């Protein structure tokens, strides 16, 4: 009986690409391609079990060992700082964490800056490192609306193509950090399933370099 490797995949387009990479690496799973709404699929012959989870939840499954490995955005890893190993930059899902504001915005350093974001830890650390006083406003989505309605002065959010900012008359003030998808592993799984996990790292690294 093969050791089963439990893999948390981020639901969505990025996850589909990641699945294709895993399958190419030898961890095939025909049942996952059948059109249904199941969330867990396994192929004992290849020793793999896949779960589709919300992208921002992947790190939780991996940190707690419900999944041995998974793929999570660097944004989530920086924001929640899960206790996992980051094994590989997959160089996919590339975007950046940035500060944005309404076109023509000028920061008045005398005043507390109001920052709307989903990423309060990243935003807090960024402004702490600059010694800038801020008032953080935590939002769950549609962050771009905040400066338009005067709820905040700036936002800290993910920028990919820049279209969302452009269409809302906002522009990037500064880039905080580049973001991409990372292969992560549970710390004890990495010990006990080292052979299987190392195979994944090797195979995915080869595919990443080939791009
Ligand atoms: C992100 C981000 C922006 C958008 C940026 O949202 O919050 O709204 O993508 O992409 P763009 O630069 O290509 O326009 P996402 O769609 O990931 O979902 P969310 O609204 O849940 O954050």
Short mmCIF file of N, CA, C and O and ligand atoms in Angstrom, two decimals, residues 118 144 157-164, ligand 1:
data_model
loop_
_atom_site.label_atom_id
_atom_site.label_comp_id
_atom_site.label_asym_id
_atom_site.label_seq_id
_atom_site.Cartn_x
_atom_site.Cartn_y
_atom_site.Cartn_z
N UNK A 118 -7.81 44.19 3.45
CA UNK A 118 -8.11 42.85 3.95
C UNK A 118 -6.86 42.33 4.68
O UNK A 118 -6.93 41.41 5.47
N UNK A 144 -11.51 48.71 -3.08
CA UNK A 144 -11.31 49.91 -3.93
C UNK A 144 -12.33 51.01 -3.67
O UNK A 144 -12.09 52.18 -3.97
N UNK A 157 -3.82 46.48 -1.13
CA UNK A 157 -4.52 45.37 -1.77
C UNK A 157 -3.65 44.73 -2.84
O UNK A 157 -2.58 45.26 -3.18
N UNK A 158 -4.17 43.63 -3.39
CA UNK A 158 -3.46 42.93 -4.46
C UNK A 158 -3.75 43.61 -5.79
O UNK A 158 -4.89 43.94 -6.09
N UNK A 159 -2.69 43.84 -6.54
CA UNK A 159 -2.83 44.39 -7.89
C UNK A 159 -2.26 43.37 -8.86
O UNK A 159 -1.12 42.92 -8.69
N UNK A 160 -3.08 42.99 -9.82
CA UNK A 160 -2.57 42.03 -10.80
C UNK A 160 -2.37 42.76 -12.13
O UNK A 160 -1.28 43.16 -12.47
N UNK A 161 -3.45 43.00 -12.85
CA UNK A 161 -3.31 43.72 -14.13
C UNK A 161 -3.40 45.23 -13.92
O UNK A 161 -3.00 46.00 -14.78
N UNK A 162 -3.99 45.65 -12.80
CA UNK A 162 -4.19 47.08 -12.54
C UNK A 162 -5.52 47.60 -13.06
O UNK A 162 -5.86 48.77 -12.88
N UNK A 163 -6.30 46.70 -13.68
CA UNK A 163 -7.57 47.12 -14.28
C UNK A 163 -8.57 47.61 -13.23
O UNK A 163 -9.23 48.64 -13.43
N UNK A 164 -8.66 46.91 -12.12
CA UNK A 164 -9.63 47.31 -11.09
C UNK A 164 -9.32 48.72 -10.58
O UNK A 164 -10.23 49.55 -10.42
C1 LIG B 1 -8.15 41.09 -6.28
C2 LIG B 1 -7.90 42.44 -5.65
C3 LIG B 1 -8.39 43.40 -6.68
C4 LIG B 1 -8.18 42.64 -7.98
C5 LIG B 1 -6.98 43.17 -8.69
O1 LIG B 1 -9.40 40.66 -5.97
O2 LIG B 1 -8.57 42.56 -4.42
O3 LIG B 1 -9.72 43.71 -6.46
O4 LIG B 1 -7.98 41.28 -7.67
O5 LIG B 1 -6.81 42.61 -9.96
P1 LIG B 1 -6.50 43.50 -11.22
O6 LIG B 1 -5.31 44.35 -10.88
O7 LIG B 1 -6.14 42.49 -12.31
O8 LIG B 1 -7.70 44.29 -11.57
P2 LIG B 1 -9.84 39.16 -6.23
O9 LIG B 1 -10.48 39.05 -7.56
O10 LIG B 1 -8.69 38.24 -6.00
O11 LIG B 1 -10.96 38.87 -5.15
P3 LIG B 1 -11.43 39.65 -3.86
O12 LIG B 1 -12.30 40.76 -4.35
O13 LIG B 1 -12.14 38.61 -3.08
O14 LIG B 1 -10.20 40.15 -3.16
#
